[in-house]
mmCIF file of N, CA and C in Angstrom:
data_model
loop_
_atom_site.group_PDB
_atom_site.id
_atom_site.type_symbol
_atom_site.label_atom_id
_atom_site.label_comp_id
_atom_site.label_asym_id
_atom_site.label_seq_id
_atom_site.Cartn_x
_atom_site.Cartn_y
_atom_site.Cartn_z
ATOM 1 N N MET A 21 -30.436 10.537 -16.500
ATOM 2 C CA MET A 21 -29.592 9.783 -15.589
ATOM 3 C C MET A 21 -29.167 10.693 -14.446
ATOM 4 N N ASN A 22 -29.183 10.175 -13.231
ATOM 5 C CA ASN A 22 -28.764 10.910 -12.060
ATOM 6 C C ASN A 22 -27.305 11.334 -12.219
ATOM 7 N N GLN A 23 -26.991 12.587 -11.880
ATOM 8 C CA GLN A 23 -25.641 13.102 -12.063
ATOM 9 C C GLN A 23 -24.619 12.304 -11.264
ATOM 10 N N GLU A 24 -25.000 11.725 -10.118
ATOM 11 C CA GLU A 24 -24.085 10.933 -9.307
ATOM 12 C C GLU A 24 -23.658 9.658 -10.024
ATOM 13 N N HIS A 25 -24.439 9.174 -10.967
ATOM 14 C CA HIS A 25 -24.164 7.908 -11.629
ATOM 15 C C HIS A 25 -23.683 8.065 -13.068
ATOM 16 N N GLN A 26 -23.397 9.292 -13.484
ATOM 17 C CA GLN A 26 -22.881 9.492 -14.828
ATOM 18 C C GLN A 26 -21.427 9.041 -14.881
ATOM 19 N N LEU A 27 -21.070 8.396 -15.959
ATOM 20 C CA LEU A 27 -19.702 7.931 -16.142
ATOM 21 C C LEU A 27 -18.897 8.954 -16.928
ATOM 22 N N VAL A 28 -17.626 9.020 -16.644
ATOM 23 C CA VAL A 28 -16.699 9.877 -17.367
ATOM 24 C C VAL A 28 -15.773 8.966 -18.148
ATOM 25 N N CYS A 29 -15.615 9.232 -19.417
ATOM 26 C CA CYS A 29 -14.730 8.437 -20.271
ATOM 27 C C CYS A 29 -13.408 9.179 -20.408
ATOM 28 N N LEU A 30 -12.311 8.472 -20.160
ATOM 29 C CA LEU A 30 -10.988 9.082 -20.256
ATOM 30 C C LEU A 30 -10.173 8.402 -21.343
ATOM 31 N N SER A 31 -9.291 9.159 -21.936
ATOM 32 C CA SER A 31 -8.309 8.623 -22.865
ATOM 33 C C SER A 31 -6.971 8.660 -22.150
ATOM 34 N N LEU A 32 -6.208 7.580 -22.246
ATOM 35 C CA LEU A 32 -4.973 7.478 -21.478
ATOM 36 C C LEU A 32 -3.829 7.025 -22.376
ATOM 37 N N ASN A 33 -2.753 7.785 -22.381
ATOM 38 C CA ASN A 33 -1.544 7.402 -23.107
ATOM 39 C C ASN A 33 -0.539 6.862 -22.110
ATOM 40 N N MET A 34 0.082 5.732 -22.423
ATOM 41 C CA MET A 34 1.113 5.170 -21.554
ATOM 42 C C MET A 34 2.149 4.455 -22.395
ATOM 43 N N SER A 35 3.301 4.259 -21.801
ATOM 44 C CA SER A 35 4.382 3.577 -22.503
ATOM 45 C C SER A 35 4.028 2.096 -22.677
ATOM 46 N N PRO A 36 4.641 1.448 -23.649
ATOM 47 C CA PRO A 36 4.417 0.007 -23.812
ATOM 48 C C PRO A 36 4.796 -0.784 -22.560
ATOM 49 N N GLU A 37 5.838 -0.340 -21.856
ATOM 50 C CA GLU A 37 6.259 -1.030 -20.635
ATOM 51 C C GLU A 37 5.194 -0.940 -19.543
ATOM 52 N N LEU A 38 4.623 0.245 -19.376
ATOM 53 C CA LEU A 38 3.573 0.414 -18.373
ATOM 54 C C LEU A 38 2.331 -0.376 -18.760
ATOM 55 N N ASN A 39 2.006 -0.379 -20.044
ATOM 56 C CA ASN A 39 0.862 -1.154 -20.507
ATOM 57 C C ASN A 39 1.085 -2.652 -20.271
ATOM 58 N N ALA A 40 2.307 -3.117 -20.458
ATOM 59 C CA ALA A 40 2.613 -4.531 -20.210
ATOM 60 C C ALA A 40 2.406 -4.874 -18.733
ATOM 61 N N LYS A 41 2.797 -3.968 -17.833
ATOM 62 C CA LYS A 41 2.569 -4.187 -16.404
ATOM 63 C C LYS A 41 1.075 -4.240 -16.111
ATOM 64 N N LEU A 42 0.324 -3.344 -16.714
ATOM 65 C CA LEU A 42 -1.122 -3.309 -16.525
ATOM 66 C C LEU A 42 -1.764 -4.588 -17.061
ATOM 67 N N GLU A 43 -1.332 -5.040 -18.212
ATOM 68 C CA GLU A 43 -1.838 -6.295 -18.790
ATOM 69 C C GLU A 43 -1.545 -7.477 -17.861
ATOM 70 N N LYS A 44 -0.330 -7.525 -17.299
ATOM 71 C CA LYS A 44 0.044 -8.616 -16.398
ATOM 72 C C LYS A 44 -0.802 -8.588 -15.136
ATOM 73 N N MET A 45 -0.986 -7.392 -14.556
ATOM 74 C CA MET A 45 -1.826 -7.277 -13.357
ATOM 75 C C MET A 45 -3.252 -7.710 -13.660
ATOM 76 N N SER A 46 -3.744 -7.339 -14.829
ATOM 77 C CA SER A 46 -5.089 -7.718 -15.242
ATOM 78 C C SER A 46 -5.206 -9.239 -15.354
ATOM 79 N N ALA A 47 -4.236 -9.864 -15.983
ATOM 80 C CA ALA A 47 -4.263 -11.320 -16.133
ATOM 81 C C ALA A 47 -4.116 -12.017 -14.784
ATOM 82 N N ASP A 48 -3.195 -11.533 -13.953
ATOM 83 C CA ASP A 48 -2.960 -12.151 -12.645
ATOM 84 C C ASP A 48 -4.177 -12.066 -11.726
ATOM 85 N N SER A 49 -4.932 -10.985 -11.845
ATOM 86 C CA SER A 49 -6.087 -10.788 -10.960
ATOM 87 C C SER A 49 -7.411 -11.191 -11.603
ATOM 88 N N HIS A 50 -7.347 -11.635 -12.856
ATOM 89 C CA HIS A 50 -8.554 -12.065 -13.587
ATOM 90 C C HIS A 50 -9.613 -10.963 -13.612
ATOM 91 N N THR A 51 -9.163 -9.755 -13.884
ATOM 92 C CA THR A 51 -10.074 -8.618 -13.991
ATOM 93 C C THR A 51 -9.604 -7.726 -15.136
ATOM 94 N N ASP A 52 -10.408 -6.766 -15.494
ATOM 95 C CA ASP A 52 -10.009 -5.938 -16.639
ATOM 96 C C ASP A 52 -9.136 -4.763 -16.199
ATOM 97 N N LYS A 53 -8.503 -4.150 -17.177
ATOM 98 C CA LYS A 53 -7.566 -3.064 -16.907
ATOM 99 C C LYS A 53 -8.256 -1.867 -16.248
ATOM 100 N N THR A 54 -9.503 -1.627 -16.581
ATOM 101 C CA THR A 54 -10.241 -0.523 -15.973
ATOM 102 C C THR A 54 -10.358 -0.722 -14.471
ATOM 103 N N ASP A 55 -10.684 -1.944 -14.044
ATOM 104 C CA ASP A 55 -10.800 -2.213 -12.611
ATOM 105 C C ASP A 55 -9.455 -2.073 -11.908
ATOM 106 N N ILE A 56 -8.375 -2.481 -12.574
ATOM 107 C CA ILE A 56 -7.039 -2.326 -11.997
ATOM 108 C C ILE A 56 -6.753 -0.840 -11.773
ATOM 109 N N LEU A 57 -7.049 -0.002 -12.753
ATOM 110 C CA LEU A 57 -6.792 1.430 -12.618
ATOM 111 C C LEU A 57 -7.673 2.066 -11.543
ATOM 112 N N LYS A 58 -8.923 1.635 -11.435
ATOM 113 C CA LYS A 58 -9.810 2.142 -10.377
ATOM 114 C C LYS A 58 -9.255 1.798 -9.003
ATOM 115 N N LYS A 59 -8.793 0.560 -8.830
ATOM 116 C CA LYS A 59 -8.218 0.140 -7.548
ATOM 117 C C LYS A 59 -6.948 0.934 -7.252
ATOM 118 N N ALA A 60 -6.137 1.181 -8.268
ATOM 119 C CA ALA A 60 -4.905 1.945 -8.080
ATOM 120 C C ALA A 60 -5.214 3.363 -7.603
ATOM 121 N N ILE A 61 -6.223 3.987 -8.183
ATOM 122 C CA ILE A 61 -6.616 5.339 -7.771
ATOM 123 C C ILE A 61 -7.121 5.322 -6.337
ATOM 124 N N PHE A 62 -7.926 4.344 -5.987
ATOM 125 C CA PHE A 62 -8.458 4.210 -4.635
ATOM 126 C C PHE A 62 -7.314 4.039 -3.630
ATOM 127 N N LEU A 63 -6.358 3.150 -3.940
ATOM 128 C CA LEU A 63 -5.236 2.914 -3.035
ATOM 129 C C LEU A 63 -4.330 4.131 -2.915
ATOM 130 N N LEU A 64 -4.088 4.829 -4.017
ATOM 131 C CA LEU A 64 -3.281 6.042 -3.967
ATOM 132 C C LEU A 64 -3.956 7.114 -3.130
ATOM 133 N N ASP A 65 -5.268 7.211 -3.226
ATOM 134 C CA ASP A 65 -6.012 8.172 -2.415
ATOM 135 C C ASP A 65 -5.829 7.873 -0.927
ATOM 136 N N ILE A 66 -5.923 6.606 -0.543
ATOM 137 C CA ILE A 66 -5.713 6.214 0.855
ATOM 138 C C ILE A 66 -4.289 6.555 1.287
ATOM 139 N N ALA A 67 -3.310 6.232 0.452
ATOM 140 C CA ALA A 67 -1.915 6.508 0.778
ATOM 141 C C ALA A 67 -1.672 7.999 0.948
ATOM 142 N N MET A 68 -2.209 8.798 0.050
ATOM 143 C CA MET A 68 -1.994 10.243 0.118
ATOM 144 C C MET A 68 -2.659 10.850 1.351
ATOM 145 N N GLU A 69 -3.875 10.406 1.669
ATOM 146 C CA GLU A 69 -4.570 10.918 2.857
ATOM 147 C C GLU A 69 -3.792 10.588 4.124
ATOM 148 N N ASN A 70 -3.263 9.370 4.201
ATOM 149 C CA ASN A 70 -2.507 8.977 5.383
ATOM 150 C C ASN A 70 -1.166 9.682 5.466
ATOM 151 N N THR A 71 -0.530 9.912 4.323
ATOM 152 C CA THR A 71 0.729 10.651 4.313
ATOM 153 C C THR A 71 0.511 12.075 4.822
ATOM 154 N N LYS A 72 -0.605 12.693 4.438
ATOM 155 C CA LYS A 72 -0.927 14.041 4.921
ATOM 156 C C LYS A 72 -1.070 14.065 6.441
ATOM 157 N N LYS A 73 -1.530 12.952 7.015
ATOM 158 C CA LYS A 73 -1.717 12.854 8.464
ATOM 159 C C LYS A 73 -0.420 12.494 9.183
ATOM 160 N N GLY A 74 0.661 12.303 8.428
ATOM 161 C CA GLY A 74 1.936 11.941 9.025
ATOM 162 C C GLY A 74 2.122 10.453 9.209
ATOM 163 N N ASN A 75 1.212 9.650 8.689
ATOM 164 C CA ASN A 75 1.327 8.199 8.791
ATOM 165 C C ASN A 75 2.222 7.657 7.695
ATOM 166 N N ARG A 76 2.732 6.445 7.895
ATOM 167 C CA ARG A 76 3.549 5.764 6.893
ATOM 168 C C ARG A 76 2.769 4.582 6.348
ATOM 169 N N ILE A 77 3.077 4.204 5.121
ATOM 170 C CA ILE A 77 2.460 3.044 4.483
ATOM 171 C C ILE A 77 3.463 1.902 4.599
ATOM 172 N N ALA A 78 3.082 0.828 5.303
ATOM 173 C CA ALA A 78 4.002 -0.280 5.566
ATOM 174 C C ALA A 78 3.643 -1.497 4.735
ATOM 175 N N ILE A 79 4.670 -2.304 4.441
ATOM 176 C CA ILE A 79 4.490 -3.599 3.793
ATOM 177 C C ILE A 79 4.744 -4.648 4.868
ATOM 178 N N LEU A 80 3.759 -5.510 5.094
ATOM 179 C CA LEU A 80 3.851 -6.519 6.141
ATOM 180 C C LEU A 80 3.958 -7.903 5.526
ATOM 181 N N ASP A 81 4.700 -8.784 6.207
ATOM 182 C CA ASP A 81 4.749 -10.174 5.751
ATOM 183 C C ASP A 81 3.558 -10.939 6.342
ATOM 184 N N GLN A 82 3.523 -12.226 6.142
ATOM 185 C CA GLN A 82 2.385 -13.030 6.590
ATOM 186 C C GLN A 82 2.237 -13.064 8.109
ATOM 187 N N GLN A 83 3.309 -12.781 8.823
ATOM 188 C CA GLN A 83 3.250 -12.740 10.286
ATOM 189 C C GLN A 83 3.065 -11.306 10.814
ATOM 190 N N ASN A 84 2.706 -10.399 9.933
ATOM 191 C CA ASN A 84 2.490 -8.987 10.254
ATOM 192 C C ASN A 84 3.742 -8.270 10.733
ATOM 193 N N HIS A 85 4.907 -8.738 10.315
ATOM 194 C CA HIS A 85 6.148 -8.028 10.577
ATOM 195 C C HIS A 85 6.410 -7.081 9.411
ATOM 196 N N GLN A 86 6.807 -5.866 9.744
ATOM 197 C CA GLN A 86 7.100 -4.894 8.684
ATOM 198 C C GLN A 86 8.355 -5.301 7.933
ATOM 199 N N VAL A 87 8.234 -5.416 6.634
ATOM 200 C CA VAL A 87 9.381 -5.788 5.793
ATOM 201 C C VAL A 87 9.759 -4.647 4.843
ATOM 202 N N GLY A 88 8.990 -3.582 4.849
ATOM 203 C CA GLY A 88 9.282 -2.443 3.991
ATOM 204 C C GLY A 88 8.256 -1.360 4.174
ATOM 205 N N ASP A 89 8.479 -0.254 3.510
ATOM 206 C CA ASP A 89 7.486 0.806 3.520
ATOM 207 C C ASP A 89 7.494 1.508 2.170
ATOM 208 N N ILE A 90 6.442 2.253 1.950
ATOM 209 C CA ILE A 90 6.275 2.972 0.686
ATOM 210 C C ILE A 90 6.400 4.446 0.985
ATOM 211 N N SER A 91 7.329 5.117 0.319
ATOM 212 C CA SER A 91 7.512 6.541 0.557
ATOM 213 C C SER A 91 7.332 7.297 -0.759
ATOM 214 N N GLY A 92 7.230 8.589 -0.655
ATOM 215 C CA GLY A 92 7.115 9.420 -1.836
ATOM 216 C C GLY A 92 5.702 9.500 -2.390
ATOM 217 N N VAL A 93 4.726 9.167 -1.568
ATOM 218 C CA VAL A 93 3.327 9.209 -2.030
ATOM 219 C C VAL A 93 2.729 10.540 -1.634
#
């Protein structure tokens, strides 16, 4: 198998509360928990890269008005 396509298997310990949130996100999005975690890593990577550049992560409403921001990433 090509080294670029090899999968890495991880073991993950989390609190029951965090697992419940993950289960809810999985059910709400009709996808499995693995895909939720992959998306979370991808989004955190984007947030961290932009924070390094001095950018802020904003939360926009349906009219594209800023209603909040995410800090501490």
